[in-house]
Structures are given as structure tokens and as C-alpha cells.
């Protein structure tokens, strides 16, 4: 084995604890990118959440089953929203003020789309709508109930997607960023 002492590569040799820490940091980073699932969120009625103009579309504590996974290209596969654990027939709330731009079925799934004043469009599915196109809704107002049929999660969930702009294909953003729950991944040292 060649020694790197005194060479320009001297700083590359790592002690075992340093290698372990970097490996752990990498695992946390990759794990966080691949599966931000099962995070628990504060109630959507939390005033801190409402101060952004947006809140979670479910009341009480909310569990994120699957996080936002932007596609590498706009047309590629990805997860263009978040899946939130829900109770069958539970209330679904408007995540922000806006106008209902669609309430009906798409590809067999009932959904509600709300166009917000800032131009973002929230889509919630599967939701049996209690609203119709053209209705004005306020943050936290009931827009429908969780449909026990038509979901794509292994358990009952609500998929919340947020589109921005009018590009084709549409651009999506992480809905959790609107409620202050998304952010950079923080690497923690090994215990």
C-alpha cells in the first residue's frame, strides 16, 4: 500500500470514524431524498401555517405517506405532490383562498382543483366534492370528503398537488413548502 504522507493527497486519508460519519451522512441524505415519507405535520389550523396563506388540506395531525419527488424532466416520471394519510369520508379543507376551477372525475377519480389568487392551482384527490366550479372558498373551508375509493396509496390518503404557471407540461412545486414543512435535508453526526 502506498503512503500519501507529504503528497498533495495527504488530506484524503480518513480515520475510521470519519469514514463512518460520511457514510452515515450519505445514507441520511439519500434516504431523505428517496423517502421523505411518514413525517408528521402540525394541524392545518395552526396559525403559523395559515400566515403563509396556505395550510394542510386535512385537520388534526397529518402523516405524510409519500413526499414530493420532482421529475428530472417535466415529462418524466415523478411524484408531483404529496400523499397525506386520511380517514375515509373525513373532511378535506381548502389549502388556501381561491376559486374552484374543477370539481368532478378525472380518470375515474373524484377530485377538486382550486385556483388561488397567486396563480397556483391545488388539486386534491380522491375527494368527493361538496363544491362546484366557480365557488369561492376560503383557507380551511370544507371542499369535500375523502373518497374511500379511487386512491393510489396502500391506505386511505389524499394526494395534494400544486401547479404553477401555464406551461405545457405543467410545472409542479412541493406543496409542503407552502406550509413551511419542506426544506433542506439536515445531516446529523453519528451518535
Short mmCIF file of N, CA and C in Angstrom, two decimals, residues 4-186:
data_model
loop_
_atom_site.label_atom_id
_atom_site.label_comp_id
_atom_site.label_asym_id
_atom_site.label_seq_id
_atom_site.Cartn_x
_atom_site.Cartn_y
_atom_site.Cartn_z
N UNK A 4 0.47 8.24 1.40
CA UNK A 4 0.25 9.54 0.79
C UNK A 4 0.82 10.66 1.65
N UNK A 5 1.63 10.32 2.65
CA UNK A 5 2.20 11.37 3.52
C UNK A 5 3.10 12.28 2.69
N UNK A 6 2.88 13.56 2.91
CA UNK A 6 3.71 14.55 2.24
C UNK A 6 3.28 14.81 0.81
N UNK A 7 2.34 14.05 0.29
CA UNK A 7 1.88 14.30 -1.07
C UNK A 7 0.68 15.25 -1.03
N UNK A 8 0.30 15.82 -2.17
CA UNK A 8 -0.85 16.70 -2.21
C UNK A 8 -2.14 15.99 -1.81
N UNK A 9 -2.16 14.66 -1.85
CA UNK A 9 -3.36 13.90 -1.50
C UNK A 9 -3.42 13.57 -0.01
N UNK A 10 -2.56 14.17 0.78
CA UNK A 10 -2.46 13.82 2.19
C UNK A 10 -3.81 13.96 2.90
N UNK A 11 -4.57 14.98 2.58
CA UNK A 11 -5.84 15.22 3.27
C UNK A 11 -6.93 14.22 2.93
N UNK A 12 -6.71 13.32 1.98
CA UNK A 12 -7.74 12.39 1.57
C UNK A 12 -7.86 11.18 2.49
N UNK A 13 -6.83 10.87 3.26
CA UNK A 13 -6.90 9.72 4.16
C UNK A 13 -7.83 10.07 5.32
N UNK A 14 -8.77 9.18 5.59
CA UNK A 14 -9.75 9.42 6.64
C UNK A 14 -9.61 8.38 7.75
N UNK A 15 -9.79 8.84 8.96
CA UNK A 15 -9.84 7.92 10.08
C UNK A 15 -11.13 7.11 9.97
N UNK A 16 -11.17 5.91 10.59
CA UNK A 16 -12.38 5.09 10.51
C UNK A 16 -13.64 5.83 10.95
N UNK A 17 -13.56 6.63 12.03
CA UNK A 17 -14.75 7.35 12.48
C UNK A 17 -15.19 8.38 11.45
N UNK A 18 -14.26 8.98 10.70
CA UNK A 18 -14.61 9.95 9.67
C UNK A 18 -15.31 9.26 8.50
N UNK A 19 -14.79 8.08 8.12
CA UNK A 19 -15.44 7.33 7.04
C UNK A 19 -16.85 6.93 7.45
N UNK A 20 -17.02 6.48 8.70
CA UNK A 20 -18.33 6.09 9.19
C UNK A 20 -19.28 7.27 9.21
N UNK A 21 -18.79 8.43 9.65
CA UNK A 21 -19.65 9.61 9.69
C UNK A 21 -20.08 10.00 8.29
N UNK A 22 -19.15 10.00 7.34
CA UNK A 22 -19.50 10.36 5.96
C UNK A 22 -20.47 9.35 5.36
N UNK A 23 -20.27 8.07 5.66
CA UNK A 23 -21.20 7.05 5.17
C UNK A 23 -22.59 7.27 5.76
N UNK A 24 -22.65 7.54 7.06
CA UNK A 24 -23.94 7.79 7.69
C UNK A 24 -24.59 9.03 7.09
N UNK A 25 -23.83 10.08 6.87
CA UNK A 25 -24.36 11.31 6.28
C UNK A 25 -24.91 11.03 4.89
N UNK A 26 -24.20 10.23 4.11
CA UNK A 26 -24.66 9.90 2.78
C UNK A 26 -25.95 9.09 2.83
N UNK A 27 -26.02 8.12 3.73
CA UNK A 27 -27.23 7.31 3.86
C UNK A 27 -28.41 8.19 4.26
N UNK A 28 -28.20 9.11 5.20
CA UNK A 28 -29.28 10.01 5.61
C UNK A 28 -29.70 10.89 4.44
N UNK A 29 -28.73 11.40 3.68
CA UNK A 29 -29.03 12.25 2.55
C UNK A 29 -29.82 11.47 1.49
N UNK A 30 -29.32 10.32 1.08
CA UNK A 30 -30.00 9.53 0.07
C UNK A 30 -31.35 9.05 0.58
N UNK A 31 -31.41 8.61 1.81
CA UNK A 31 -32.68 8.17 2.39
C UNK A 31 -33.69 9.30 2.43
N UNK A 32 -33.25 10.49 2.77
CA UNK A 32 -34.14 11.64 2.81
C UNK A 32 -34.65 12.01 1.44
N UNK A 33 -33.81 11.87 0.42
CA UNK A 33 -34.24 12.19 -0.94
C UNK A 33 -35.19 11.12 -1.47
N UNK A 34 -34.89 9.88 -1.16
CA UNK A 34 -35.68 8.79 -1.71
C UNK A 34 -36.99 8.58 -0.99
N UNK A 35 -37.05 8.86 0.29
CA UNK A 35 -38.26 8.55 1.03
C UNK A 35 -38.51 9.54 2.16
N UNK A 36 -39.08 10.70 1.82
CA UNK A 36 -39.41 11.64 2.87
C UNK A 36 -40.72 11.27 3.54
N UNK A 37 -41.13 10.03 3.40
CA UNK A 37 -42.42 9.60 3.90
C UNK A 37 -42.48 9.52 5.42
N UNK A 38 -43.68 9.43 5.87
CA UNK A 38 -44.03 9.22 7.26
C UNK A 38 -43.59 10.35 8.19
N UNK A 39 -43.49 11.54 7.66
CA UNK A 39 -43.28 12.71 8.52
C UNK A 39 -44.63 13.10 9.09
N UNK A 40 -44.64 13.64 10.28
CA UNK A 40 -45.89 14.07 10.88
C UNK A 40 -45.92 15.59 10.90
N UNK A 41 -47.06 16.13 10.52
CA UNK A 41 -47.21 17.57 10.41
C UNK A 41 -48.12 18.11 11.51
N UNK A 42 -47.93 19.38 11.79
CA UNK A 42 -48.79 20.07 12.74
C UNK A 42 -50.19 20.22 12.15
N UNK A 43 -51.17 20.47 12.98
CA UNK A 43 -52.53 20.65 12.46
C UNK A 43 -52.58 21.80 11.46
N UNK A 44 -53.45 21.64 10.46
CA UNK A 44 -53.55 22.67 9.44
C UNK A 44 -54.19 23.94 9.97
N UNK A 45 -54.81 23.90 11.12
CA UNK A 45 -55.40 25.11 11.69
C UNK A 45 -54.37 25.93 12.45
N UNK A 46 -53.13 25.47 12.49
CA UNK A 46 -52.04 26.17 13.16
C UNK A 46 -51.88 27.55 12.53
N UNK A 47 -51.98 28.65 13.32
CA UNK A 47 -51.86 29.99 12.76
C UNK A 47 -50.55 30.23 12.03
N UNK A 48 -49.46 29.58 12.45
CA UNK A 48 -48.18 29.75 11.76
C UNK A 48 -48.28 29.25 10.33
N UNK A 49 -49.01 28.18 10.12
CA UNK A 49 -49.19 27.65 8.77
C UNK A 49 -50.06 28.60 7.95
N UNK A 50 -51.13 29.09 8.56
CA UNK A 50 -52.06 29.96 7.86
C UNK A 50 -51.43 31.30 7.49
N UNK A 51 -50.37 31.73 8.18
CA UNK A 51 -49.74 33.02 7.89
C UNK A 51 -49.12 33.05 6.50
N UNK A 52 -48.84 31.91 5.90
CA UNK A 52 -48.30 31.86 4.55
C UNK A 52 -49.42 31.95 3.51
N UNK A 53 -50.65 31.86 3.95
CA UNK A 53 -51.78 31.84 3.03
C UNK A 53 -52.19 30.43 2.65
N UNK A 54 -51.45 29.45 3.13
CA UNK A 54 -51.74 28.05 2.83
C UNK A 54 -51.68 27.23 4.11
N UNK A 55 -52.42 26.14 4.11
CA UNK A 55 -52.41 25.19 5.23
C UNK A 55 -52.65 23.79 4.66
N UNK A 56 -52.37 22.81 5.48
CA UNK A 56 -52.62 21.43 5.05
C UNK A 56 -54.12 21.24 4.80
N UNK A 57 -54.48 20.39 3.83
CA UNK A 57 -55.89 20.22 3.49
C UNK A 57 -56.66 19.24 4.40
N UNK A 58 -56.04 18.83 5.49
CA UNK A 58 -56.70 17.95 6.44
C UNK A 58 -56.54 18.54 7.83
N UNK A 59 -57.49 18.28 8.71
CA UNK A 59 -57.39 18.81 10.08
C UNK A 59 -56.67 17.81 10.98
N UNK A 60 -56.23 18.30 12.13
CA UNK A 60 -55.53 17.45 13.09
C UNK A 60 -54.10 17.19 12.66
N UNK A 61 -53.47 16.24 13.32
CA UNK A 61 -52.10 15.87 12.95
C UNK A 61 -52.16 15.07 11.65
N UNK A 62 -51.23 15.37 10.77
CA UNK A 62 -51.23 14.75 9.44
C UNK A 62 -49.93 14.00 9.24
N UNK A 63 -50.04 12.80 8.70
CA UNK A 63 -48.87 11.99 8.38
C UNK A 63 -48.64 12.02 6.88
N UNK A 64 -47.41 12.36 6.48
CA UNK A 64 -47.04 12.35 5.07
C UNK A 64 -46.63 10.92 4.72
N UNK A 65 -47.38 10.30 3.83
CA UNK A 65 -47.08 8.93 3.42
C UNK A 65 -46.02 8.89 2.32
N UNK A 66 -46.08 9.89 1.44
CA UNK A 66 -45.10 9.98 0.36
C UNK A 66 -44.91 11.45 0.03
N UNK A 67 -43.67 11.86 -0.04
CA UNK A 67 -43.36 13.25 -0.31
C UNK A 67 -43.28 13.58 -1.78
N UNK A 68 -43.03 14.83 -2.06
CA UNK A 68 -42.88 15.36 -3.40
C UNK A 68 -41.56 14.85 -3.99
N UNK A 69 -41.64 14.32 -5.21
CA UNK A 69 -40.46 13.83 -5.92
C UNK A 69 -40.48 14.43 -7.32
N UNK A 70 -39.83 15.59 -7.50
CA UNK A 70 -39.89 16.22 -8.82
C UNK A 70 -39.25 15.33 -9.88
N UNK A 71 -39.85 15.33 -11.07
CA UNK A 71 -39.25 14.53 -12.14
C UNK A 71 -37.98 15.20 -12.66
N UNK A 72 -37.03 14.41 -13.18
CA UNK A 72 -35.79 15.00 -13.70
C UNK A 72 -36.06 15.89 -14.92
N UNK A 73 -37.09 15.59 -15.66
CA UNK A 73 -37.54 16.39 -16.80
C UNK A 73 -39.06 16.56 -16.63
N UNK A 74 -39.64 17.65 -17.13
CA UNK A 74 -41.07 17.89 -16.92
C UNK A 74 -41.98 16.75 -17.38
N UNK A 75 -41.55 15.99 -18.39
CA UNK A 75 -42.38 14.92 -18.93
C UNK A 75 -42.07 13.55 -18.30
N UNK A 76 -41.05 13.48 -17.47
CA UNK A 76 -40.61 12.19 -16.91
C UNK A 76 -41.45 11.81 -15.68
N UNK A 77 -41.23 10.58 -15.22
CA UNK A 77 -41.92 10.08 -14.05
C UNK A 77 -41.46 10.82 -12.79
N UNK A 78 -42.33 10.92 -11.83
CA UNK A 78 -42.04 11.56 -10.55
C UNK A 78 -43.30 11.49 -9.70
N UNK A 79 -43.26 12.11 -8.56
CA UNK A 79 -44.45 12.20 -7.70
C UNK A 79 -44.72 13.67 -7.50
N UNK A 80 -45.68 14.19 -8.25
CA UNK A 80 -45.91 15.63 -8.37
C UNK A 80 -46.86 16.16 -7.30
N UNK A 81 -46.64 15.75 -6.10
CA UNK A 81 -47.45 16.19 -4.97
C UNK A 81 -47.06 15.41 -3.74
N UNK A 82 -47.92 15.44 -2.74
CA UNK A 82 -47.68 14.69 -1.51
C UNK A 82 -48.92 13.86 -1.20
N UNK A 83 -48.69 12.70 -0.60
CA UNK A 83 -49.79 11.84 -0.15
C UNK A 83 -49.89 11.97 1.36
N UNK A 84 -51.07 12.33 1.83
CA UNK A 84 -51.32 12.54 3.25
C UNK A 84 -52.30 11.49 3.75
N UNK A 85 -51.97 10.82 4.85
CA UNK A 85 -52.87 9.82 5.42
C UNK A 85 -54.18 10.50 5.78
N UNK A 86 -55.28 9.83 5.47
CA UNK A 86 -56.60 10.42 5.69
C UNK A 86 -57.57 9.36 6.21
N UNK A 87 -58.68 9.84 6.71
CA UNK A 87 -59.74 8.97 7.21
C UNK A 87 -60.83 8.91 6.15
N UNK A 88 -61.32 7.71 5.78
CA UNK A 88 -62.39 7.64 4.79
C UNK A 88 -63.57 8.52 5.21
N UNK A 89 -64.09 9.26 4.26
CA UNK A 89 -65.23 10.17 4.46
C UNK A 89 -64.93 11.36 5.37
N UNK A 90 -63.65 11.58 5.71
CA UNK A 90 -63.26 12.74 6.51
C UNK A 90 -63.29 14.01 5.67
N UNK A 91 -63.33 15.14 6.33
CA UNK A 91 -63.37 16.43 5.64
C UNK A 91 -62.04 16.74 4.96
N UNK A 92 -62.14 17.32 3.77
CA UNK A 92 -60.98 17.84 3.05
C UNK A 92 -61.16 19.35 2.99
N UNK A 93 -60.11 20.07 3.36
CA UNK A 93 -60.18 21.52 3.50
C UNK A 93 -59.45 22.23 2.37
N UNK A 94 -59.91 23.43 2.06
CA UNK A 94 -59.21 24.25 1.07
C UNK A 94 -57.85 24.62 1.64
N UNK A 95 -56.76 24.32 0.91
CA UNK A 95 -55.43 24.65 1.42
C UNK A 95 -55.11 26.14 1.32
N UNK A 96 -55.99 26.91 0.69
CA UNK A 96 -55.82 28.35 0.58
C UNK A 96 -57.05 28.97 -0.03
N UNK A 97 -57.15 30.29 0.06
CA UNK A 97 -58.27 31.00 -0.57
C UNK A 97 -58.19 30.81 -2.08
N UNK A 98 -59.36 30.77 -2.74
CA UNK A 98 -59.34 30.66 -4.19
C UNK A 98 -60.71 30.38 -4.76
N UNK A 99 -60.70 30.01 -6.02
CA UNK A 99 -61.92 29.69 -6.74
C UNK A 99 -61.83 28.25 -7.24
N UNK A 100 -62.90 27.51 -7.07
CA UNK A 100 -62.92 26.12 -7.56
C UNK A 100 -62.94 26.17 -9.08
N UNK A 101 -61.90 25.62 -9.70
CA UNK A 101 -61.83 25.60 -11.16
C UNK A 101 -62.25 24.25 -11.74
N UNK A 102 -62.32 23.24 -10.90
CA UNK A 102 -62.81 21.92 -11.33
C UNK A 102 -63.28 21.14 -10.12
N UNK A 103 -64.40 20.47 -10.27
CA UNK A 103 -64.91 19.54 -9.25
C UNK A 103 -65.62 18.42 -10.00
N UNK A 104 -65.01 17.26 -10.02
CA UNK A 104 -65.58 16.15 -10.77
C UNK A 104 -64.63 14.98 -10.81
N UNK A 105 -64.72 14.20 -11.89
CA UNK A 105 -63.91 13.00 -12.02
C UNK A 105 -62.92 13.14 -13.17
N UNK A 106 -61.70 12.63 -12.93
CA UNK A 106 -60.68 12.54 -13.97
C UNK A 106 -60.09 11.14 -13.86
N UNK A 107 -60.10 10.41 -14.95
CA UNK A 107 -59.59 9.03 -14.98
C UNK A 107 -60.23 8.19 -13.87
N UNK A 108 -61.49 8.41 -13.61
CA UNK A 108 -62.22 7.62 -12.63
C UNK A 108 -62.07 8.09 -11.19
N UNK A 109 -61.23 9.07 -10.94
CA UNK A 109 -61.01 9.56 -9.57
C UNK A 109 -61.72 10.89 -9.35
N UNK A 110 -62.43 11.02 -8.23
CA UNK A 110 -63.06 12.31 -7.93
C UNK A 110 -62.00 13.28 -7.40
N UNK A 111 -62.05 14.52 -7.90
CA UNK A 111 -61.07 15.48 -7.43
C UNK A 111 -61.63 16.90 -7.45
N UNK A 112 -60.92 17.76 -6.73
CA UNK A 112 -61.24 19.18 -6.66
C UNK A 112 -59.97 19.95 -6.98
N UNK A 113 -60.08 20.95 -7.87
CA UNK A 113 -58.96 21.84 -8.17
C UNK A 113 -59.37 23.25 -7.78
N UNK A 114 -58.47 23.92 -7.05
CA UNK A 114 -58.71 25.29 -6.61
C UNK A 114 -57.62 26.17 -7.21
N UNK A 115 -58.04 27.25 -7.87
CA UNK A 115 -57.09 28.24 -8.39
C UNK A 115 -56.98 29.35 -7.35
N UNK A 116 -55.77 29.55 -6.86
CA UNK A 116 -55.52 30.54 -5.81
C UNK A 116 -55.21 31.90 -6.44
N UNK A 117 -55.34 32.95 -5.65
CA UNK A 117 -55.12 34.32 -6.13
C UNK A 117 -53.71 34.52 -6.69
N UNK A 118 -52.72 33.78 -6.16
CA UNK A 118 -51.34 33.93 -6.63
C UNK A 118 -51.06 33.13 -7.90
N UNK A 119 -52.10 32.49 -8.46
CA UNK A 119 -51.95 31.74 -9.71
C UNK A 119 -51.66 30.27 -9.52
N UNK A 120 -51.31 29.84 -8.32
CA UNK A 120 -51.10 28.41 -8.08
C UNK A 120 -52.44 27.68 -8.16
N UNK A 121 -52.37 26.40 -8.53
CA UNK A 121 -53.57 25.57 -8.58
C UNK A 121 -53.33 24.32 -7.74
N UNK A 122 -54.16 24.16 -6.72
CA UNK A 122 -54.11 22.97 -5.86
C UNK A 122 -55.10 21.94 -6.37
N UNK A 123 -54.65 20.70 -6.51
CA UNK A 123 -55.54 19.61 -6.86
C UNK A 123 -55.53 18.61 -5.71
N UNK A 124 -56.72 18.22 -5.29
CA UNK A 124 -56.89 17.29 -4.17
C UNK A 124 -57.67 16.08 -4.68
N UNK A 125 -57.12 14.89 -4.43
CA UNK A 125 -57.81 13.67 -4.87
C UNK A 125 -57.47 12.49 -3.97
N UNK A 126 -58.30 11.50 -3.84
CA UNK A 126 -59.68 11.42 -4.29
C UNK A 126 -60.60 12.14 -3.30
N UNK A 127 -61.34 13.11 -3.80
CA UNK A 127 -62.22 13.92 -2.97
C UNK A 127 -63.60 13.97 -3.60
N UNK A 128 -64.60 13.50 -2.85
CA UNK A 128 -65.98 13.66 -3.28
C UNK A 128 -66.34 15.12 -3.01
N UNK A 129 -66.52 15.94 -4.06
CA UNK A 129 -66.67 17.38 -3.86
C UNK A 129 -68.00 17.79 -3.22
N UNK A 130 -67.91 18.80 -2.36
CA UNK A 130 -69.08 19.49 -1.80
C UNK A 130 -69.18 20.88 -2.43
N UNK A 131 -68.35 21.15 -3.43
CA UNK A 131 -68.30 22.44 -4.10
C UNK A 131 -68.50 22.21 -5.60
N UNK A 132 -68.76 23.30 -6.31
CA UNK A 132 -68.89 23.22 -7.77
C UNK A 132 -67.98 24.28 -8.38
N UNK A 133 -67.71 24.11 -9.66
CA UNK A 133 -66.87 25.06 -10.39
C UNK A 133 -67.43 26.47 -10.22
N UNK A 134 -66.53 27.39 -9.91
CA UNK A 134 -66.93 28.78 -9.73
C UNK A 134 -67.12 29.19 -8.28
N UNK A 135 -67.25 28.22 -7.37
CA UNK A 135 -67.39 28.56 -5.95
C UNK A 135 -66.11 29.21 -5.43
N UNK A 136 -66.27 30.25 -4.62
CA UNK A 136 -65.13 30.85 -3.93
C UNK A 136 -64.98 30.14 -2.59
N UNK A 137 -63.75 29.76 -2.25
CA UNK A 137 -63.50 29.06 -0.99
C UNK A 137 -62.42 29.80 -0.21
N UNK A 138 -62.48 29.65 1.09
CA UNK A 138 -61.51 30.28 1.98
C UNK A 138 -60.62 29.22 2.59
N UNK A 139 -59.43 29.63 3.00
CA UNK A 139 -58.49 28.75 3.69
C UNK A 139 -59.20 27.99 4.80
N UNK A 140 -59.11 26.67 4.78
CA UNK A 140 -59.69 25.84 5.83
C UNK A 140 -61.15 25.48 5.65
N UNK A 141 -61.79 25.99 4.61
CA UNK A 141 -63.20 25.67 4.34
C UNK A 141 -63.31 24.25 3.79
N UNK A 142 -64.34 23.52 4.20
CA UNK A 142 -64.55 22.16 3.70
C UNK A 142 -64.93 22.22 2.22
N UNK A 143 -64.18 21.48 1.38
CA UNK A 143 -64.47 21.43 -0.05
C UNK A 143 -65.00 20.06 -0.48
N UNK A 144 -64.92 19.08 0.42
CA UNK A 144 -65.40 17.74 0.10
C UNK A 144 -65.00 16.76 1.17
N UNK A 145 -65.21 15.49 0.85
CA UNK A 145 -64.84 14.43 1.79
C UNK A 145 -63.91 13.44 1.10
N UNK A 146 -63.11 12.79 1.91
CA UNK A 146 -62.16 11.79 1.40
C UNK A 146 -62.94 10.62 0.84
N UNK A 147 -62.74 10.36 -0.43
CA UNK A 147 -63.40 9.22 -1.06
C UNK A 147 -62.66 7.95 -0.64
N UNK A 148 -63.40 6.96 -0.12
CA UNK A 148 -62.72 5.72 0.27
C UNK A 148 -62.31 4.87 -0.94
N UNK A 149 -62.71 5.30 -2.14
CA UNK A 149 -62.38 4.56 -3.37
C UNK A 149 -61.64 5.48 -4.32
N UNK A 150 -60.73 4.94 -5.09
CA UNK A 150 -60.07 5.71 -6.12
C UNK A 150 -58.72 6.26 -5.74
N UNK A 151 -58.26 5.95 -4.55
CA UNK A 151 -56.93 6.43 -4.14
C UNK A 151 -55.83 5.57 -4.73
N UNK A 152 -54.61 6.02 -4.60
CA UNK A 152 -53.49 5.27 -5.15
C UNK A 152 -52.50 4.85 -4.07
N UNK A 153 -52.87 5.05 -2.82
CA UNK A 153 -52.00 4.67 -1.70
C UNK A 153 -52.43 3.31 -1.16
N UNK A 154 -51.55 2.61 -0.45
CA UNK A 154 -51.94 1.34 0.16
C UNK A 154 -52.96 1.53 1.28
N UNK A 155 -53.06 2.75 1.81
CA UNK A 155 -54.09 3.07 2.80
C UNK A 155 -54.80 4.32 2.31
N UNK A 156 -55.88 4.70 2.99
CA UNK A 156 -56.63 5.87 2.56
C UNK A 156 -55.75 7.11 2.66
N UNK A 157 -55.73 7.89 1.58
CA UNK A 157 -54.90 9.09 1.55
C UNK A 157 -55.53 10.16 0.68
N UNK A 158 -55.00 11.35 0.82
CA UNK A 158 -55.31 12.47 -0.07
C UNK A 158 -54.01 12.83 -0.77
N UNK A 159 -54.09 12.95 -2.08
CA UNK A 159 -52.94 13.43 -2.86
C UNK A 159 -53.17 14.92 -3.08
N UNK A 160 -52.20 15.75 -2.66
CA UNK A 160 -52.27 17.19 -2.85
C UNK A 160 -51.14 17.60 -3.79
N UNK A 161 -51.51 18.07 -4.97
CA UNK A 161 -50.54 18.55 -5.94
C UNK A 161 -50.73 20.04 -6.17
N UNK A 162 -49.64 20.75 -6.43
CA UNK A 162 -49.71 22.19 -6.68
C UNK A 162 -48.96 22.51 -7.97
N UNK A 163 -49.69 23.10 -8.93
CA UNK A 163 -49.12 23.51 -10.21
C UNK A 163 -48.91 25.02 -10.22
N UNK A 164 -47.91 25.45 -10.95
CA UNK A 164 -47.63 26.88 -11.12
C UNK A 164 -47.50 27.20 -12.60
N UNK A 165 -47.85 28.41 -12.97
CA UNK A 165 -47.70 28.84 -14.35
C UNK A 165 -48.64 28.14 -15.29
N UNK A 166 -48.44 28.38 -16.57
CA UNK A 166 -49.32 27.79 -17.58
C UNK A 166 -48.55 26.99 -18.62
N UNK A 167 -47.35 26.52 -18.24
CA UNK A 167 -46.53 25.76 -19.18
C UNK A 167 -47.19 24.43 -19.51
N UNK A 168 -46.78 23.87 -20.63
CA UNK A 168 -47.26 22.55 -21.03
C UNK A 168 -46.05 21.70 -21.36
N UNK A 169 -45.70 20.67 -20.59
CA UNK A 169 -46.43 20.18 -19.43
C UNK A 169 -46.34 21.15 -18.25
N UNK A 170 -47.31 21.06 -17.34
CA UNK A 170 -47.33 21.99 -16.21
C UNK A 170 -46.16 21.79 -15.26
N UNK A 171 -45.78 22.86 -14.58
CA UNK A 171 -44.71 22.79 -13.57
C UNK A 171 -45.36 22.60 -12.21
N UNK A 172 -44.78 21.71 -11.42
CA UNK A 172 -45.30 21.42 -10.08
C UNK A 172 -44.30 21.86 -9.03
N UNK A 173 -44.81 22.24 -7.85
CA UNK A 173 -43.97 22.60 -6.72
C UNK A 173 -44.35 21.72 -5.53
N UNK A 174 -43.47 21.66 -4.56
CA UNK A 174 -43.72 20.87 -3.35
C UNK A 174 -44.77 21.58 -2.50
N UNK A 175 -45.95 20.98 -2.32
CA UNK A 175 -46.98 21.61 -1.51
C UNK A 175 -46.54 21.87 -0.07
N UNK A 176 -45.67 21.01 0.46
CA UNK A 176 -45.23 21.20 1.84
C UNK A 176 -44.41 22.47 2.01
N UNK A 177 -43.80 22.96 0.93
CA UNK A 177 -43.07 24.23 1.01
C UNK A 177 -44.03 25.38 1.28
N UNK A 178 -45.28 25.24 0.84
CA UNK A 178 -46.27 26.30 1.05
C UNK A 178 -46.72 26.39 2.51
N UNK A 179 -46.52 25.34 3.26
CA UNK A 179 -46.94 25.33 4.67
C UNK A 179 -45.73 25.27 5.61
N UNK A 180 -44.55 25.56 5.06
CA UNK A 180 -43.35 25.63 5.88
C UNK A 180 -42.79 24.30 6.35
N UNK A 181 -43.16 23.21 5.67
CA UNK A 181 -42.69 21.89 6.10
C UNK A 181 -41.56 21.35 5.23
N UNK A 182 -41.33 21.91 4.07
CA UNK A 182 -40.25 21.41 3.21
C UNK A 182 -39.01 22.24 3.49
N UNK A 183 -37.89 21.67 3.25
CA UNK A 183 -36.66 22.41 3.47
C UNK A 183 -35.47 21.55 3.17
N UNK A 184 -34.29 22.09 3.44
CA UNK A 184 -33.08 21.32 3.15
C UNK A 184 -32.96 20.11 4.07
N UNK A 185 -32.30 19.11 3.57
CA UNK A 185 -32.02 17.92 4.37
C UNK A 185 -30.89 18.26 5.32
N UNK A 186 -31.06 17.93 6.57
CA UNK A 186 -30.05 18.21 7.58
C UNK A 186 -29.31 16.93 7.90
#
